[in-house]
XYZ file of N, CA, C and O in Angstrom:
456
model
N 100.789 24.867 -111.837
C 99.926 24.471 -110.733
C 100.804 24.041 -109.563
O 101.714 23.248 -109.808
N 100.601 24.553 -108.110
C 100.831 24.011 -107.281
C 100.161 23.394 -106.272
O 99.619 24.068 -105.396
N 100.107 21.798 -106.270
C 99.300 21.562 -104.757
C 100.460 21.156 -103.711
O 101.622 20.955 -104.065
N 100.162 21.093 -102.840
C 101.384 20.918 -101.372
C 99.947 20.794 -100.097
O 98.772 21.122 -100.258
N 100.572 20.246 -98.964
C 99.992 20.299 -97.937
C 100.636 20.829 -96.633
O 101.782 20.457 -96.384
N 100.111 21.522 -95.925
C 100.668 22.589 -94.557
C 101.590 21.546 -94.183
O 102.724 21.891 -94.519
N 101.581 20.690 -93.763
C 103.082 20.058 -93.554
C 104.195 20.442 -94.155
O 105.138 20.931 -93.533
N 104.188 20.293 -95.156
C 105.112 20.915 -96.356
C 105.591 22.249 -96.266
O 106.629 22.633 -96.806
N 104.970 22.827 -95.707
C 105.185 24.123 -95.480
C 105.807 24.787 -94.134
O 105.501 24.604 -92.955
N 106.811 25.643 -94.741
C 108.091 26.197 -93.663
C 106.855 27.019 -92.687
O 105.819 27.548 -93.090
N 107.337 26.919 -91.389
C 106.822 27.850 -90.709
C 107.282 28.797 -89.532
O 107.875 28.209 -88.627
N 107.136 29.990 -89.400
C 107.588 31.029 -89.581
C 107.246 31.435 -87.940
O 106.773 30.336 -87.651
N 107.166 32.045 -86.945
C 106.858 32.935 -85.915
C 106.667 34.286 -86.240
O 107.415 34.971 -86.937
N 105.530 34.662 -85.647
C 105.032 35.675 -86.014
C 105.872 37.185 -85.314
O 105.776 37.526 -84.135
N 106.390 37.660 -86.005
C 107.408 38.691 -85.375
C 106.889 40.047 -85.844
O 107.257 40.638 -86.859
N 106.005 40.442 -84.979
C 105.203 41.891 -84.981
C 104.870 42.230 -83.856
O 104.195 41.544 -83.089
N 105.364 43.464 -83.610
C 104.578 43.901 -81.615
C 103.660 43.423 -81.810
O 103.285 43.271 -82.973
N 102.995 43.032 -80.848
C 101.907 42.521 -80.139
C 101.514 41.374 -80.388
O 100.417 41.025 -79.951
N 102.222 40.581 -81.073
C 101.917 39.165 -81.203
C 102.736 38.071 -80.104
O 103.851 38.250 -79.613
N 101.862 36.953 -79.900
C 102.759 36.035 -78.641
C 102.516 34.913 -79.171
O 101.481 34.825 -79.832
N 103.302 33.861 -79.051
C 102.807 32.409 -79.431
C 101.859 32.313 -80.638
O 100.768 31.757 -80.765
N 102.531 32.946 -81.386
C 102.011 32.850 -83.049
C 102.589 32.812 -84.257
O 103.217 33.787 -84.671
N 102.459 31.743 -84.940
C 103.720 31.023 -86.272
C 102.510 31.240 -87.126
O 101.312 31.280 -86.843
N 103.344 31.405 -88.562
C 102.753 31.553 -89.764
C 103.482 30.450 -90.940
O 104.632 30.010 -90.912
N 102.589 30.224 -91.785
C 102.810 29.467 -92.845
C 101.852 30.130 -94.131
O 100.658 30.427 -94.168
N 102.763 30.204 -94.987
C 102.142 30.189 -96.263
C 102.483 29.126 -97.601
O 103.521 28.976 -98.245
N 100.979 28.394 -97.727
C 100.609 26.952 -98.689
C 100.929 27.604 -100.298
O 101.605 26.961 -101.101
N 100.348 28.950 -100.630
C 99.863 29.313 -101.587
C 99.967 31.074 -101.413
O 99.222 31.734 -100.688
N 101.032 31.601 -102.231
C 101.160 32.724 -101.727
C 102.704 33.457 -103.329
O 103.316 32.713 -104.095
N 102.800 34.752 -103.272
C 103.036 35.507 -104.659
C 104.279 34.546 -104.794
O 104.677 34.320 -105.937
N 105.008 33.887 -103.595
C 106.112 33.505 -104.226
C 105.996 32.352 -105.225
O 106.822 31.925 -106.032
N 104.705 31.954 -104.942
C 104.392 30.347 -105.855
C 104.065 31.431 -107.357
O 104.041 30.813 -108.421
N 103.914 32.397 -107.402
C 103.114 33.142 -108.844
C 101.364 33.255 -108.414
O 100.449 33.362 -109.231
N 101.272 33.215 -107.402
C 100.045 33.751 -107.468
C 99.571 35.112 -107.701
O 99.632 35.840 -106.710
N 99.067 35.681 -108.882
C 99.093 36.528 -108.875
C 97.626 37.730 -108.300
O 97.781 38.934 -108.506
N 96.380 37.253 -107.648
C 95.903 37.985 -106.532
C 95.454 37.764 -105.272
O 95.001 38.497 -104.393
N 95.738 36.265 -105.391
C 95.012 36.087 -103.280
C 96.687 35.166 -102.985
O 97.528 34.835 -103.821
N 96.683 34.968 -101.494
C 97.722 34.654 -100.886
C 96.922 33.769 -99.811
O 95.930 34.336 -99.354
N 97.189 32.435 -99.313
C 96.574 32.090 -98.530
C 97.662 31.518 -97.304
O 98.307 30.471 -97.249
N 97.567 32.699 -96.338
C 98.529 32.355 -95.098
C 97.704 31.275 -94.182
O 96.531 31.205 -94.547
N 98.029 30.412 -93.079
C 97.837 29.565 -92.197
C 98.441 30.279 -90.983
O 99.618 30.638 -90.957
N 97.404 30.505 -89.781
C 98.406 31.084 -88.656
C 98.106 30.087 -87.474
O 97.002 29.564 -87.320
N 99.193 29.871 -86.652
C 98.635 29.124 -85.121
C 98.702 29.495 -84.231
O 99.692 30.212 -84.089
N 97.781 29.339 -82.965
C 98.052 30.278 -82.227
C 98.222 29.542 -80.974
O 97.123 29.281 -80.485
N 99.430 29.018 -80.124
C 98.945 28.642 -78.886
C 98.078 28.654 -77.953
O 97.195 29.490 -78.144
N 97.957 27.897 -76.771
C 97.170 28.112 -76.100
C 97.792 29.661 -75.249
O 98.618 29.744 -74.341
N 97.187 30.523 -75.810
C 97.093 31.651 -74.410
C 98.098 33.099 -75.596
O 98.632 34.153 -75.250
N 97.968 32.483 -76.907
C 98.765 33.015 -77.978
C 97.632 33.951 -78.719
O 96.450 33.622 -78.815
N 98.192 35.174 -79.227
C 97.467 35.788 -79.790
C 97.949 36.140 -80.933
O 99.097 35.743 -81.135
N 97.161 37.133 -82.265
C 98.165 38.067 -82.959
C 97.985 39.515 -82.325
O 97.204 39.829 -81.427
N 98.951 40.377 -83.047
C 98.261 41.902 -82.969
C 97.087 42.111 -82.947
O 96.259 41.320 -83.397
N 96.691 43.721 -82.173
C 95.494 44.200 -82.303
C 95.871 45.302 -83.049
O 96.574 46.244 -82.685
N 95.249 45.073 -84.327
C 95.806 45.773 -85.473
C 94.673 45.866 -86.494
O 93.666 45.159 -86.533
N 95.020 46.876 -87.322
C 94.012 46.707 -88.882
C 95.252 47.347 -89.901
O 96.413 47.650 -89.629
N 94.550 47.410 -91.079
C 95.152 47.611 -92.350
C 94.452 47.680 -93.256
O 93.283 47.356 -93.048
N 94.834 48.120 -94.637
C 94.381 48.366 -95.418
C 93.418 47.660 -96.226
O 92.422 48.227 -96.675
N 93.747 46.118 -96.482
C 93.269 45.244 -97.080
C 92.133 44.315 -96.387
O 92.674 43.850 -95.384
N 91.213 43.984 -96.444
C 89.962 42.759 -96.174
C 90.824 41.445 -96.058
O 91.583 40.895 -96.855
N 90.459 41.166 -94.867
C 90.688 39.642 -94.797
C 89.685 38.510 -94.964
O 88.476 38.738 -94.923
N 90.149 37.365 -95.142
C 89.082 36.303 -95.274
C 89.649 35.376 -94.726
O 90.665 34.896 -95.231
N 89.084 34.868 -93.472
C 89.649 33.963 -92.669
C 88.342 32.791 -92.686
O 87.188 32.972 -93.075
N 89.067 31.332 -92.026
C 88.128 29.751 -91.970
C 88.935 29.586 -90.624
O 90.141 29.824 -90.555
N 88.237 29.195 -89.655
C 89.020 28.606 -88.650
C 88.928 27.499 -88.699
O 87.796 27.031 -88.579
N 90.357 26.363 -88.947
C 90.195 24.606 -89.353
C 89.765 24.261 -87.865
O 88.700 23.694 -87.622
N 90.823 24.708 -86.724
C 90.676 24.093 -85.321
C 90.952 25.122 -84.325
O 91.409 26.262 -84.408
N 90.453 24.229 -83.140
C 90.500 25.177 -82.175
C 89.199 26.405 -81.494
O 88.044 26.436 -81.919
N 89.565 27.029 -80.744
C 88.576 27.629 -80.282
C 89.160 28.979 -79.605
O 90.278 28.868 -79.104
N 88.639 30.014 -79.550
C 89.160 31.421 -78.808
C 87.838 32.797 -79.209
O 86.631 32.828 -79.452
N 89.029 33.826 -79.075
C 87.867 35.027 -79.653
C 88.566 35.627 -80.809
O 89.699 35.359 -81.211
N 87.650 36.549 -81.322
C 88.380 37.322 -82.517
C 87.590 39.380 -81.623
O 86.498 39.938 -81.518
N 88.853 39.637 -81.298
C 88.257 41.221 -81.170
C 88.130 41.993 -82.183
O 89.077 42.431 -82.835
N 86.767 42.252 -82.424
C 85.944 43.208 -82.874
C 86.082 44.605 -82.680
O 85.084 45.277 -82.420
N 87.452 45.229 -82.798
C 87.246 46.504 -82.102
C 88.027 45.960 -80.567
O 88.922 45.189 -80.224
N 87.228 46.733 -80.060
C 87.087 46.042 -78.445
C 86.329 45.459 -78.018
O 85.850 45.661 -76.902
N 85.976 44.482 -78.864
C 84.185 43.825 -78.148
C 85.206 42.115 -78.852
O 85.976 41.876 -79.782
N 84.755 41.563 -78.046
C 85.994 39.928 -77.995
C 84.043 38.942 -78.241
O 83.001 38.974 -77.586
N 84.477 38.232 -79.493
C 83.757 37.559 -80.269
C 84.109 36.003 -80.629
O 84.870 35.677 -81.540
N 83.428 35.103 -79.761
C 83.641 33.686 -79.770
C 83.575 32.971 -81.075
O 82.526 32.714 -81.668
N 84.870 32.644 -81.508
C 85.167 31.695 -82.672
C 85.236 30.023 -82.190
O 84.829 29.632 -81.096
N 85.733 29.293 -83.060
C 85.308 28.047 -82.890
C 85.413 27.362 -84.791
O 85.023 28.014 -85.759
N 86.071 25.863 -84.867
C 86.195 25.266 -86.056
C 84.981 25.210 -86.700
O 83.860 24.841 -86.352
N 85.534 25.741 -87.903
C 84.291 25.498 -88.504
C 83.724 26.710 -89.246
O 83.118 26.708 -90.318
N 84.133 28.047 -88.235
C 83.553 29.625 -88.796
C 84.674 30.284 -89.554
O 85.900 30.224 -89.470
N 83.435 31.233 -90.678
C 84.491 32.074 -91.141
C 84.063 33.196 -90.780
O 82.972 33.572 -90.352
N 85.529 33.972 -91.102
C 85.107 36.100 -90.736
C 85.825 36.584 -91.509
O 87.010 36.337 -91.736
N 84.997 37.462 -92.059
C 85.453 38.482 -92.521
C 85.878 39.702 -92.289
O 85.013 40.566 -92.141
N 87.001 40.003 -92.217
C 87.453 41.415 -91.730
C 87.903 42.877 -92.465
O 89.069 43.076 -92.807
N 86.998 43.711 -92.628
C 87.078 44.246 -93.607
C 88.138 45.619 -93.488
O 88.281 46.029 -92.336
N 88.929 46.401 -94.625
C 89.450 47.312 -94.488
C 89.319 48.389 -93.258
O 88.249 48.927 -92.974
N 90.525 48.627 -92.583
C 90.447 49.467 -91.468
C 89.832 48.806 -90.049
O 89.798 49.314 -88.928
N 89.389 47.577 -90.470
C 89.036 47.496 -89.129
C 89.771 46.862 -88.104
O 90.553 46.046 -88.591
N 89.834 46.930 -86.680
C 90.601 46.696 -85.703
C 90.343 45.130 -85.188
O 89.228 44.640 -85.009
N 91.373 44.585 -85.029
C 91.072 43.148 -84.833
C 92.074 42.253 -84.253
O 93.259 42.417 -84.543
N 91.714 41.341 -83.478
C 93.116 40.422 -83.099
C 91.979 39.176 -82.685
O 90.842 39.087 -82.222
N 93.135 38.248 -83.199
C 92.916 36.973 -82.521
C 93.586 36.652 -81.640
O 94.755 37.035 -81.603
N 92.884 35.585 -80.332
C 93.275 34.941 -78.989
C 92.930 33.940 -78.901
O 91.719 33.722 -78.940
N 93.623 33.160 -78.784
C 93.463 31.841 -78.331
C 93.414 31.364 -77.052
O 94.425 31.154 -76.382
N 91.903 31.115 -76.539
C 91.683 31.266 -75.103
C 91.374 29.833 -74.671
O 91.021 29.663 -73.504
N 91.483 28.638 -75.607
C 91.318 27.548 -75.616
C 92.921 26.168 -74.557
O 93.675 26.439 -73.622
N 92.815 25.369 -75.050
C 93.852 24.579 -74.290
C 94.363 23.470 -75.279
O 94.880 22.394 -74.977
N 94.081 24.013 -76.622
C 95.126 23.347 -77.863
C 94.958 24.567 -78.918
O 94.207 25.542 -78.929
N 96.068 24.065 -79.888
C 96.288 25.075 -80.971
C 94.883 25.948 -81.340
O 93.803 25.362 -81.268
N 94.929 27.081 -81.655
C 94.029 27.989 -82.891
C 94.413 27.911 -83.727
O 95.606 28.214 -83.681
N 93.960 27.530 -85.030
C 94.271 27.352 -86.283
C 93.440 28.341 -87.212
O 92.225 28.502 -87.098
N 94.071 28.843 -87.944
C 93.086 29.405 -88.920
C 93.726 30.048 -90.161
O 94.869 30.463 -89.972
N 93.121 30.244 -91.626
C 93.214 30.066 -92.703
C 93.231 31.187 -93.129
O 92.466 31.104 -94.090
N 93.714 32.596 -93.062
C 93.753 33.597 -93.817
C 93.971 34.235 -95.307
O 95.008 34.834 -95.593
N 92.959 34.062 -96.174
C 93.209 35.153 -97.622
C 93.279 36.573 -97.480
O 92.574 37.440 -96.965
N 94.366 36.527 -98.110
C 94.707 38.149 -98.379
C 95.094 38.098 -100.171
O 95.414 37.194 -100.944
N 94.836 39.752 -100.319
C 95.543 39.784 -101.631
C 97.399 39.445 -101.612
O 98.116 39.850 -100.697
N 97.889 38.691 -102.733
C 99.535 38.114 -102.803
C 99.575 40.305 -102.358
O 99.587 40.560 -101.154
N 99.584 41.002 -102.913
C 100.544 42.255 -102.194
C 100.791 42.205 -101.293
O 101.926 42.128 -100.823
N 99.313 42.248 -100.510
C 99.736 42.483 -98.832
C 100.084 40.988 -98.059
O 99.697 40.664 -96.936
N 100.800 40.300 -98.852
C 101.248 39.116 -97.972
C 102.180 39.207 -97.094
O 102.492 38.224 -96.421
């Protein structure tokens, strides 16, 4: 068993075209032995995004804090603490943080595609 808290946890900058002002942390993820979900933490500055990207795998995201959009495609969709989304295989998506403190939010993926 592992418990730990995001403090505890190394965190990373997000180093993929199209990402800006975005660090990653993972609480719970294959290197602990998890052997099928991975649960990354991403932040996003103010005015910080990730890629507009998809992939293979479904995501399952919680946003702890903060406020911005999540693009849908090309259609930009108001998030806010508190919501979750689901993003399913293939689909096109990025988060922005259009707010004036951190975006926070909680991503499951399967440990592969971590």
């Amino acid at each position: 068993m592992k418990i730990t808290s995001l403090q505890e946890c190394e965190s990373f900058a997000v180093d993929m075209a199209g990402a800006s002002g975005a660090t990653r942390q993972v609480p719970i993820g294959k290197a602990d032995g998890a052997p099928n979900f991975s649960i990354r933490v991403f932040t996003l500055e103010p005015g910080g995004h990730t890629p507009h990207h998809q992939h293979a795998s479904e995501h399952l995201n919680y946003i702890l804090s903060g406020s911005g959009i999540v693009m849908d495609g090309e259609t930009p969709r108001p998030v806010h603490a508190g919501l979750f989304i689901l993003v399913k295989p293939q689909e096109k998506h990025q988060y922005r943080n259009t707010g004036e403190v951190p975006l926070v939010f909680m991503c499951m993926v399967p440990s592969r595609f971590e």
